[in-house]
XYZ file of C-alpha atoms in Angstrom:
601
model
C -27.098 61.550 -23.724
C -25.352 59.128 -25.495
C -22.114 59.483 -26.739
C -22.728 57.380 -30.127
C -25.183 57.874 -32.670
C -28.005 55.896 -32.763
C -27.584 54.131 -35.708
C -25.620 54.472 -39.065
C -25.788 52.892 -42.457
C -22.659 51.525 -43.778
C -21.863 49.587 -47.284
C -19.194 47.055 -47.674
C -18.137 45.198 -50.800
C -17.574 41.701 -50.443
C -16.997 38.977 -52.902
C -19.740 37.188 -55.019
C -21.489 34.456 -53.011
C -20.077 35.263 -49.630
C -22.752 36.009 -47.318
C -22.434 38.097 -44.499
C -24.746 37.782 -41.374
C -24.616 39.405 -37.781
C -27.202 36.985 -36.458
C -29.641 39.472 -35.341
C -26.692 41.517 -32.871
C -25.791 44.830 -34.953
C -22.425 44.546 -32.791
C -21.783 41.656 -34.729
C -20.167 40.950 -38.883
C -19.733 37.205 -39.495
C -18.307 35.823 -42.755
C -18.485 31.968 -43.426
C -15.512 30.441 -41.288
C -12.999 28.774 -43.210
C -10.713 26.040 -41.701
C -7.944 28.069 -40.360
C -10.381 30.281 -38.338
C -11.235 26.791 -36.647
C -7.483 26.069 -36.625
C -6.834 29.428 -35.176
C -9.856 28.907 -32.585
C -8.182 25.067 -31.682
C -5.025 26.199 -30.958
C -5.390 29.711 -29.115
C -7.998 28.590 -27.082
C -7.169 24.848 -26.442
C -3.387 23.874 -27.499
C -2.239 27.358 -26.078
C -2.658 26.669 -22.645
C -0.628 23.645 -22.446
C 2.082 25.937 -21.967
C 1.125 26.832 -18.774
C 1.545 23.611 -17.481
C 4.354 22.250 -14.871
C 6.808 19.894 -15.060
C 7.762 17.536 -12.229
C 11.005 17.608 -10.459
C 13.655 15.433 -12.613
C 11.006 14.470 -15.527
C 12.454 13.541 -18.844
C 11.253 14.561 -22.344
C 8.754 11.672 -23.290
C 7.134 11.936 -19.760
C 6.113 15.405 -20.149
C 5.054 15.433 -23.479
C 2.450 12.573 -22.585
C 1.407 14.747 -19.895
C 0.848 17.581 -22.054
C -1.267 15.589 -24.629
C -3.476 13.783 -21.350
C -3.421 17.999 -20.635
C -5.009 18.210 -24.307
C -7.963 16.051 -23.677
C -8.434 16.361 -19.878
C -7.027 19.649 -18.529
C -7.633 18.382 -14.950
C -4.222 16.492 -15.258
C -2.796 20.427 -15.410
C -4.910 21.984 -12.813
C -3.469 18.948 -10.529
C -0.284 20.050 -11.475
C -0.662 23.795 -10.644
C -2.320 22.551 -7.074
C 0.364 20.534 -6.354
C 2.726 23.626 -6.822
C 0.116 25.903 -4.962
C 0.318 23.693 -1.536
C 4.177 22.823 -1.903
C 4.806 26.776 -1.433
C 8.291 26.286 -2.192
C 8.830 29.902 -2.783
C 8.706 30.929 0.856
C 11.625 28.171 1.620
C 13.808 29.144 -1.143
C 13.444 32.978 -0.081
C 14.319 31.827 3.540
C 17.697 30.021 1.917
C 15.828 26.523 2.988
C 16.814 24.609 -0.327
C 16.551 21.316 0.622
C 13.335 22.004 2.196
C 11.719 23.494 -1.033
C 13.233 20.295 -2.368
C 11.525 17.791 -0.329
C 8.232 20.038 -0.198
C 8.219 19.815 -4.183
C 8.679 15.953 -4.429
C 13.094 16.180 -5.644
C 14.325 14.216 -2.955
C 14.464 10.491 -3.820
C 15.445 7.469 -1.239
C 16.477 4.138 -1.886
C 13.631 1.089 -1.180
C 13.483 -2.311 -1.420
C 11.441 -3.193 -4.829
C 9.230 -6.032 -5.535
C 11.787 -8.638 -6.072
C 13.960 -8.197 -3.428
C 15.108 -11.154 -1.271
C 16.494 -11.833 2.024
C 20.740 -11.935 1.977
C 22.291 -14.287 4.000
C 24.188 -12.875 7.300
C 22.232 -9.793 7.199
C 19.877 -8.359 9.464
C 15.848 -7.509 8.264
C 14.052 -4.757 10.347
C 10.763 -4.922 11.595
C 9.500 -7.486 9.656
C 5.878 -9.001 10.549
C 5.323 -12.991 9.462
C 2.411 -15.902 10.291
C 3.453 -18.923 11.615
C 1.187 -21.564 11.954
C -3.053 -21.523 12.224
C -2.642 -21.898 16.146
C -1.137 -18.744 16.355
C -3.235 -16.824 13.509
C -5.884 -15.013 16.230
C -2.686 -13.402 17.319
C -2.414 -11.198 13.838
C 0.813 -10.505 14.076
C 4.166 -13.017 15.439
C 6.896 -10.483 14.806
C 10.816 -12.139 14.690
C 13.230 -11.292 17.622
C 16.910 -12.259 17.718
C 17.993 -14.022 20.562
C 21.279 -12.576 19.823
C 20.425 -9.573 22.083
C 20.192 -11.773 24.893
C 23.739 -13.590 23.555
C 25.368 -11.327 21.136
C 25.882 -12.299 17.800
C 29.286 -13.812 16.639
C 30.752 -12.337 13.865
C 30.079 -15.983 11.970
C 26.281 -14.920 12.713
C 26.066 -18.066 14.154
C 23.971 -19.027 17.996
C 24.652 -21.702 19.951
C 21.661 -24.208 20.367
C 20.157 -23.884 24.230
C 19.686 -26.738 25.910
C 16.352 -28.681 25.613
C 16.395 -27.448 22.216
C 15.293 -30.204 19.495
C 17.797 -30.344 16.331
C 15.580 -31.585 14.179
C 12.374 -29.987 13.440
C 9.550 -29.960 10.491
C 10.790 -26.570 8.294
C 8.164 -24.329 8.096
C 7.485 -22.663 4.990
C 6.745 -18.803 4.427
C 5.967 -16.854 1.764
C 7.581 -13.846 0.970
C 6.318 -10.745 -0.016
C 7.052 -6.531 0.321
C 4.282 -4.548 1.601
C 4.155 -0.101 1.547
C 4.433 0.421 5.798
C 2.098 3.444 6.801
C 4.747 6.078 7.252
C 5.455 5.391 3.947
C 2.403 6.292 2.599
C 3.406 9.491 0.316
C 6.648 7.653 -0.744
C 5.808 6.889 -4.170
C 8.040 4.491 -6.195
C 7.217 4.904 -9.602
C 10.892 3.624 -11.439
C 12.426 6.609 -11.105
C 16.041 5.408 -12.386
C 13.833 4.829 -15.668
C 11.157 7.861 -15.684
C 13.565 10.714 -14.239
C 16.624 12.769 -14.095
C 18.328 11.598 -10.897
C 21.317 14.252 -9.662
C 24.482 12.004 -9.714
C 25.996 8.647 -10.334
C 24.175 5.478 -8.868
C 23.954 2.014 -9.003
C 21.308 0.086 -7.468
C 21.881 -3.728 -6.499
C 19.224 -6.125 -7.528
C 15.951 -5.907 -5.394
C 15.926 -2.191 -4.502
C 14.740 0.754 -6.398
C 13.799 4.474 -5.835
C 10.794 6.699 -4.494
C 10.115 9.908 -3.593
C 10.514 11.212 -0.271
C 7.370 12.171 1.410
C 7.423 16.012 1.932
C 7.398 16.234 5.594
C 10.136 13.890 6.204
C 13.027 15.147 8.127
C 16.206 15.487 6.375
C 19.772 16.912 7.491
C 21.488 18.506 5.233
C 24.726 19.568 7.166
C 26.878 16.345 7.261
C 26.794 14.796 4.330
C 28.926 12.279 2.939
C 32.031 13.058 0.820
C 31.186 13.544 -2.770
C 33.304 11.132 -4.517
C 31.460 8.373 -2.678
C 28.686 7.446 -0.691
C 30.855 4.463 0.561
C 33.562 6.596 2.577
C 33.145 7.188 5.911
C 34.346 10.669 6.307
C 31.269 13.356 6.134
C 32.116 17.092 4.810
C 29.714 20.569 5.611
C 27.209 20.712 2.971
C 28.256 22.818 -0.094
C 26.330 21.668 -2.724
C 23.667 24.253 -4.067
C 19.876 22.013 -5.474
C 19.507 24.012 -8.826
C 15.908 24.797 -9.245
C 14.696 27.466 -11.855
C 11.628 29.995 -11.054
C 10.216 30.566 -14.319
C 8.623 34.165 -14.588
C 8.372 33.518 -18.561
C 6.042 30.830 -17.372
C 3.642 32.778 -15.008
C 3.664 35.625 -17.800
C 2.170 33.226 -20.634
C -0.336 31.827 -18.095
C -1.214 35.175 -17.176
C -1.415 35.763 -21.092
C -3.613 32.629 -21.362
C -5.735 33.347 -18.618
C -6.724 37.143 -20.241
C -7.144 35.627 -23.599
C -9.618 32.745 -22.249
C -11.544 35.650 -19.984
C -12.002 37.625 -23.247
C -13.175 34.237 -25.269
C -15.838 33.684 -22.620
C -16.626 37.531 -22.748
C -17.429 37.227 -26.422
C -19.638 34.636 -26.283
C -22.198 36.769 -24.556
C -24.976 37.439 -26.571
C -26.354 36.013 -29.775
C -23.944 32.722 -29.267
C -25.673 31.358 -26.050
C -29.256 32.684 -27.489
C -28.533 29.921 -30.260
C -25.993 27.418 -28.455
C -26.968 27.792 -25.039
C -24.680 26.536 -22.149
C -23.319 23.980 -25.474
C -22.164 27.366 -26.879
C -18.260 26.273 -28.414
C -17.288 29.556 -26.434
C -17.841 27.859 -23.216
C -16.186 25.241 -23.729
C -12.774 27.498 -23.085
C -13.775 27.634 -19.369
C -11.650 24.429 -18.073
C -8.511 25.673 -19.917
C -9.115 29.104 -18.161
C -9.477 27.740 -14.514
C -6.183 25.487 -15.234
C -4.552 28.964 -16.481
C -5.403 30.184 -13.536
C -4.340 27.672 -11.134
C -1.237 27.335 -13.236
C -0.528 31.368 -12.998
C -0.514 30.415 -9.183
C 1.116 27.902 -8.992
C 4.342 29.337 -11.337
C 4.151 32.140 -8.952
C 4.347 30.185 -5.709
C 6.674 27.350 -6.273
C 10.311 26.739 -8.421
C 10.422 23.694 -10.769
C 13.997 21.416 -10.247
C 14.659 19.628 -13.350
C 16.182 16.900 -11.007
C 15.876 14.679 -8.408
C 18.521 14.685 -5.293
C 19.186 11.444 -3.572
C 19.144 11.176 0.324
C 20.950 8.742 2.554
C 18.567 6.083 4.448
C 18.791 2.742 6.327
C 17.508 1.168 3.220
C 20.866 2.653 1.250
C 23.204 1.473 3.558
C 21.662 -2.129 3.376
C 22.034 -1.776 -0.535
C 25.660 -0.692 0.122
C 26.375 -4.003 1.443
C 25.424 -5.700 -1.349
C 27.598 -3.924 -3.919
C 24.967 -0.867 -4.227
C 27.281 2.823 -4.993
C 25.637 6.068 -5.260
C 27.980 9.430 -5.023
C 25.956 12.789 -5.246
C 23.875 12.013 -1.886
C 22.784 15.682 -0.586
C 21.032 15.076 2.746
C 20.511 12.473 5.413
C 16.966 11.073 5.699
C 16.302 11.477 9.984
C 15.199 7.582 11.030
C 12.746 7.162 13.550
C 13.758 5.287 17.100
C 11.757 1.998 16.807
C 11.981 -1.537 18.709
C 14.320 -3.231 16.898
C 12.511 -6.567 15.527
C 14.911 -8.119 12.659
C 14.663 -11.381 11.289
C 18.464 -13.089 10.441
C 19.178 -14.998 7.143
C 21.669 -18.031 7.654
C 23.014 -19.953 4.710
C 22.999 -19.092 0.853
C 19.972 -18.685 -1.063
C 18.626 -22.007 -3.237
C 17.674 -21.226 -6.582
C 16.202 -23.559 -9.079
C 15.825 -22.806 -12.679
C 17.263 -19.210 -11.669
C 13.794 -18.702 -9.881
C 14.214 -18.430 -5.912
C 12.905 -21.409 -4.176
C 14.167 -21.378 -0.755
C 16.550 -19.941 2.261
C 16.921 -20.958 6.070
C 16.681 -19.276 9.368
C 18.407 -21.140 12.163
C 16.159 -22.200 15.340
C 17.955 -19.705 17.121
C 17.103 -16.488 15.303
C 13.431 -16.567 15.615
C 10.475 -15.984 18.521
C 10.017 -19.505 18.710
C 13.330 -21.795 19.321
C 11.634 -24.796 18.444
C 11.216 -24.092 15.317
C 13.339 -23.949 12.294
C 11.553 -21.812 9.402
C 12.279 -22.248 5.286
C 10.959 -19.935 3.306
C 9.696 -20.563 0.111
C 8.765 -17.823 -2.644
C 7.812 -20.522 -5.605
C 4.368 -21.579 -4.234
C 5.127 -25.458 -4.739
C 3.158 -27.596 -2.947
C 4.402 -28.878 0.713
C 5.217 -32.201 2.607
C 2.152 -33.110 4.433
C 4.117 -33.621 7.398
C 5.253 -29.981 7.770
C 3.076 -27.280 9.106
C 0.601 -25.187 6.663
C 2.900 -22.570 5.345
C 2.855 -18.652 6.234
C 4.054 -15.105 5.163
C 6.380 -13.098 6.159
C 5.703 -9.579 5.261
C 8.913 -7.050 4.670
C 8.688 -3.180 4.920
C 9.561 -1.481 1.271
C 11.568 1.040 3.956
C 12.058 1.265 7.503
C 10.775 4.505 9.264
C 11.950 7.881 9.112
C 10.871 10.643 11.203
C 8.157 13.580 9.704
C 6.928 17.039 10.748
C 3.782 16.316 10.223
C 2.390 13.255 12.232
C -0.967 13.724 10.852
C 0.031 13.472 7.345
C 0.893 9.309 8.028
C -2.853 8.418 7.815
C -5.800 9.704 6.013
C -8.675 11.432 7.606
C -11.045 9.769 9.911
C -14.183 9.442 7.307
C -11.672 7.608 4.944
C -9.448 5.205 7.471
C -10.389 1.239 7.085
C -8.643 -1.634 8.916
C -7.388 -4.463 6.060
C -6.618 -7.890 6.267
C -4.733 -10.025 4.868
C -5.996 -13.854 4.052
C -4.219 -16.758 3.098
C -5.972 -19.259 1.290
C -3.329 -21.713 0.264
C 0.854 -21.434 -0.411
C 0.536 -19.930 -3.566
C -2.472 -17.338 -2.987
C -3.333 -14.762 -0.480
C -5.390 -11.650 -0.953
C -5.873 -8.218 1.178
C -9.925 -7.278 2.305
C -11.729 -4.550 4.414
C -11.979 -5.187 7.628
C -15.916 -6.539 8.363
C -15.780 -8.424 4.868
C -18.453 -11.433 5.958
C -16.660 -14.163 5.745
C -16.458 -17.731 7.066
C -15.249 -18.706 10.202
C -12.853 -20.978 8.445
C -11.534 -18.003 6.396
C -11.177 -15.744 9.250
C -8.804 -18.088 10.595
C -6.317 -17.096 8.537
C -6.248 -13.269 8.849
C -3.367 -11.319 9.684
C -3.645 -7.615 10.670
C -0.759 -5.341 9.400
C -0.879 -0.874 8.759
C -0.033 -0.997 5.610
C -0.748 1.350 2.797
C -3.626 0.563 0.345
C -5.159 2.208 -2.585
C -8.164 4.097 -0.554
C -5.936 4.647 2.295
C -3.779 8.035 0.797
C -2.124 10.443 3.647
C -4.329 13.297 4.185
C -2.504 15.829 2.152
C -3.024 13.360 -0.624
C -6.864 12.989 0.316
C -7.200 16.905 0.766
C -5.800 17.222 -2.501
C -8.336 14.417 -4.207
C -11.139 15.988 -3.142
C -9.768 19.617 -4.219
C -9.368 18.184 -7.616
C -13.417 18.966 -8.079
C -12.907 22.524 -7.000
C -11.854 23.733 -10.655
C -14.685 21.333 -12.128
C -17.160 23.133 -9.652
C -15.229 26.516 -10.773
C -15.788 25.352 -14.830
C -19.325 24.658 -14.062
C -20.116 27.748 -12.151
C -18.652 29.764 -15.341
C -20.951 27.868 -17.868
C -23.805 28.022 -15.699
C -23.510 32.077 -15.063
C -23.479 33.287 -18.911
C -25.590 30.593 -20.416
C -28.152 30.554 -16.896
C -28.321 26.646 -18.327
C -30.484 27.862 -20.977
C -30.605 25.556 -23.889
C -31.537 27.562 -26.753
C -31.695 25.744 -29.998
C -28.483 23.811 -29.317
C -29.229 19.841 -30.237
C -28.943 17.117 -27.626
C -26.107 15.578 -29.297
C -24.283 18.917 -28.871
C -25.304 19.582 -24.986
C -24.406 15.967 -24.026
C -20.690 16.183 -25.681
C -19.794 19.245 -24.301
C -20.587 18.563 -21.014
C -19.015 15.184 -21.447
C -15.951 16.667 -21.934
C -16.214 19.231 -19.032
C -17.185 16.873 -16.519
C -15.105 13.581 -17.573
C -12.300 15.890 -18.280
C -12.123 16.868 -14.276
C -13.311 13.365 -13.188
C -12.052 10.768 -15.231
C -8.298 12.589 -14.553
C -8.457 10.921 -10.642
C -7.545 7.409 -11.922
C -3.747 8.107 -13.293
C -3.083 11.671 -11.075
C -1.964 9.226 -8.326
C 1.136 8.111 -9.812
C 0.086 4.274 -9.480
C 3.071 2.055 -8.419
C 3.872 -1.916 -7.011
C 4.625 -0.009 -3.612
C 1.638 1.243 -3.678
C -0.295 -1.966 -3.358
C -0.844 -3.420 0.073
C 1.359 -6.923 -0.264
C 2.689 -8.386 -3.728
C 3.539 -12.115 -3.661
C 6.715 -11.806 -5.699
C 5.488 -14.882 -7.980
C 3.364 -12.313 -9.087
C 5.981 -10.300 -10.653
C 6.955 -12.900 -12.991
C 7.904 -10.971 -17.044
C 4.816 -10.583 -19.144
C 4.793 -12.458 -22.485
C 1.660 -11.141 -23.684
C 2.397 -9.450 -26.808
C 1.254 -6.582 -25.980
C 3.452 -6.095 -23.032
C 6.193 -7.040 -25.323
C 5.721 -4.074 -27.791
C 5.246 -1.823 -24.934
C 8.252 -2.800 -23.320
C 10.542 -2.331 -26.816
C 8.620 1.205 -27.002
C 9.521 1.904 -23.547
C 13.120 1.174 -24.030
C 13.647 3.417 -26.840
C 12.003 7.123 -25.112
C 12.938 5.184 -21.276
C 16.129 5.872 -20.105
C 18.874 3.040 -21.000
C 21.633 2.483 -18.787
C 23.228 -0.808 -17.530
C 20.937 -2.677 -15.069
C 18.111 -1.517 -16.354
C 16.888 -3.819 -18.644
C 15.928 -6.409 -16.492
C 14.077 -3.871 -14.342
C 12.101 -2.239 -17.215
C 10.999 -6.247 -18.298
C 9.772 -6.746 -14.958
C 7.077 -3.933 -15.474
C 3.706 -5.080 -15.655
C 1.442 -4.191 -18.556
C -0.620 -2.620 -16.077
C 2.282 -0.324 -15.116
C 3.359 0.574 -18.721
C -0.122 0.740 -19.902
C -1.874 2.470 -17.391
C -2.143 5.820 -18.559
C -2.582 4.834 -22.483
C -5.849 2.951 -20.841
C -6.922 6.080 -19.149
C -5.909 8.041 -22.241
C -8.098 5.454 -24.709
C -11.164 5.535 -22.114
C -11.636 8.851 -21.677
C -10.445 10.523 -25.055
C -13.647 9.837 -26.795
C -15.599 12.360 -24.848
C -12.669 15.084 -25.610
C -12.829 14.409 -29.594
C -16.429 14.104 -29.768
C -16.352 17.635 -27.759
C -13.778 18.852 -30.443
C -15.831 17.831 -33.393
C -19.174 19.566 -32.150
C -17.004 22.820 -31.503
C -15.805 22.560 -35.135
C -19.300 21.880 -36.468
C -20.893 24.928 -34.532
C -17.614 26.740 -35.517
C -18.562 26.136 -39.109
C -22.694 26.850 -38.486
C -21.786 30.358 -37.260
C -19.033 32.140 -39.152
C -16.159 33.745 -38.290
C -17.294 36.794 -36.178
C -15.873 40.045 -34.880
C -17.017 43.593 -33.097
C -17.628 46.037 -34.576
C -17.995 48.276 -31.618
């Protein structure tokens, strides 16, 4: 028996000319929608749940408001976010009093690395550094540069004396120069951090070295530490410092909020809405926004948020120590891995020309080969016929540090390729796949080196790539459940830019959720590097210094930033917006076409 009536007649008074209409569901009373029900619709079911998102450890104002508004139009850039939170886990180290841990595991550790312009000093030593001498010895891949100094010892002048049998005079041979990301680096992302974040501490960084993150398995001790006043003293102190991180419960609450809200928006558009809309009903489009609530609500409960980044002492550091480098807030000591020591040793000052670096020499002595004096030359000019055809020598952006996870340094075996890297002539040379045909002229001048490349990600990174089309798979589920991919009398136009925005809004997010840096790329010739004077770049780079943070030194870094550094995400932004306000302006049209509606029981 039922516990309602069966039906009841009711009158309401409304005003002249507004029509009411329950499209055929007696649940239903719709009035014509006026603009601030579409407003109100907008912002409680879109705008809302950009609250939910995550910020990233250290990240200043400007950065996080662009994130929210990429958020806006693709909410994949929040679910990636939440994820990112949901495998850190940083809750379980902070409950176990494992601070520094949670730190690393959340991306707020940062280490010192050699940037895209750095150069060789003179009288001090390079670590495993890789070069290419001459096209006899290319099928070898790789000559690497050993001091003979272990065999002598090295005065404190740096200088060897010459064997005998040893010529004086030789042909120079010129390299090339360039920085390359080593494969244990492969997490360590280097994204300007003095400029984009909130580093913990006083610093300043010597020309030719910058920051990145420290990969979240490395290995860092966090019991001797250097005195705070300096990094430069010598005497070490027990670690008293606390990391301040926050764990925002007001946070999970208003994604738990969201997520409720969005589950009821997608329960009322059961019904008479999907009879008409279909799966283009405006009600579905919610769904994305309520799998990034949800993976947000996780994620807030999981991990803390640090709103700064620590420093760590390296190898890298202590080189930019010696060259006037001072950073005093250091927290931890990053562990180095026991390697073969293969260095490279700069003798004499550095020639400039036109305040562009042209060339610097390494004694016979100092290299694999004693025959052989080497000059290497960064400004691609071409070379005396009589020398040798000129090489590369390829420099680590860091030297390597031990990690707890060995399996992390390389990404799966479906997605591992060997690369290669050619040189054409002294001015050019360009990395390829492995098994890239090729003539046997070109393959000649190959050299193998593990380095990092775009495709080639650590697995955590990979793992979390391909989990980025979970939620999309979760959003399409949803819409394919209530609306059983009916069409109804939706219009094409309507189907094709909602699901443009549900499907572009997961997939197009990939290209900038990788945090795409210079030490990312395989090998950079530094003449590569040279400032933009496109105007563009200009305008970007006077925007950039106003929201950027200013502080001395910096200038000259933030004019050596690419366009395609600066710009990236505004390209990502312009390519894949369209989609998001064509899906906005179908919403507000099928908004209009059916009214403002509510239950009546």
């Amino acid at each position: 028996m039922s516990a309602y009536p069966a039906t009841q007649e009711v009158t309401l008074t409304v005003p002249y000319g507004i029509e009411i209409s329950n499209h055929s569901d007696s649940h239903l009373i719709c009035r014509p929608s006026r603009w601030t029900d579409i407003a109100a619709f907008y912002l409680g079911n879109y705008v809302a749940h950009i609250a939910t998102v995550r910020s990233t450890p250290g990240e200043i104002l400007p950065s996080l408001t662009w994130t929210l508004l990429c958020v806006l139009i693709a909410p994949a850039a929040g679910v990636h976010r939440g994820m990112e939170a949901i495998r850190s886990f940083t809750v379980y180290h902070v409950i176990k009093g494992k601070h520094l841990r949670a730190a690393a595991r959340a991306g707020a550790l940062c280490m010192v690395v050699r940037d895209f312009d750095w150069k060789p000093a003179s009288g001090c030593r390079h670590e495993l550094s890789h070069a290419m001498m001459s096209p006899e010895d290319l099928h070898q891949h790789i000559n690497k540069f050993i001091l003979l100094a272990e065999e002598q010892g090295l005065p404190d002048n740096g200088d060897l004396e010459m064997q005998p049998g040893q010529p004086e005079n030789q042909h120079d041979r010129a390299l090339k120069a360039t920085i390359y990301c080593p494969s244990w680096a492969a997490t360590a992302r280097a994204t300007f951090l003095e400029l984009t974040r909130n580093i913990h501490g006083s610093y300043r960084l010597p020309a030719g070295y910058t920051f990145a993150r420290v990969p979240p398995d490395a290995e860092v001790d966090f019991f001797e530490l250097p005195a705070p006043e300096s990094a430069t003293t010598e005497s070490h102190i027990p670690a008293t410092q606390d990391i301040v991180y926050s764990w925002s419960f007001a946070k999970a609450l208003v994604s738990l909020l969201q997520l409720l809200y969005a589950i009821s928006s997608l329960y009322r558009t059961r019904g008479n809405q999907i009879e008409i809309y279909g799966y283009a009903a405006f009600g579905l489009t919610v769904a994305p926004y309520a799998v990034m609530s949800f993976v947000n609500l996780l994620g807030n409960m999981l991990s803390v948020e640090f709103n700064k980044i620590y420093m760590v002492k390296s190898l890298i550091m202590q080189e930019a120590l010696q060259r006037g480098g001072s950073f005093a807030g250091v927290i931890g000591d990053l562990v180095s891995e026991d390697t073969p020591d293969y260095p490279f040793f700069v003798k004499g000052d550095l020639q400039t020309d036109h305040d562009e670096a042209v060339a610097f020499v390494l004694d016979p002595e100092v290299v694999n080969r004693a025959r052989e004096s080497l000059a290497m030359t960064v400004g691609g000019r071409p070379q005396n016929v009589l020398q040798p055809r000129p090489g590369v020598v390829a420099v680590p952006s860091c030297l390597p540090f031990k990690r707890t996870n060995k399996s992390a340094e390389k990404a799966p075996w479906f997605l591992q390729q060997d690369w290669l890297l050619q040189i054409a002539n002294p001015g050019d040379w360009r990395w390829m796949p492995e098994g890239t045909h090729m003539d046997t002229r070109s393959r000649q001048h190959l050299l193998r080196l593990e380095t990092v490349i775009p495709s080639m990600r650590s697995r955590a990174e990979q793992l979390a790539l391909l989990a980025m089309f979970l939620p999309a798979a979760a959003s399409l589920a949803i819409v394919g459940c209530l609306s059983r991919w009916r069409t109804g009398s939706s219009t094409r136009a309507q189907r094709v830019w909602t699901m443009m925005w549900l499907v572009i809004g997961f997939c197009g997010n990939i290209g900038w959720m990788r945090e795409p840096s210079t030490h990312n790329k395989p090998f950079l010739p530094i003449s590569s590097m040279n400032t933009e004077s496109h105007w563009m770049g200009r305008i970007v780079r006077y925007v950039s210094r106003k929201i950027l943070k200013s502080s001395p030194g910096m200038e000259g870094k933030l004019d050596r930033m690419g366009i395609s550094n600066l710009l990236g995400e505004a390209y990502v932004i312009l390519l894949y917006s369209p989609p998001a306000i064509g899906g906005l302006v179908v919403v507000g049209k099928m908004l209009n076409e059916y009214g403002a509606c509510f239950r009546v029981f």
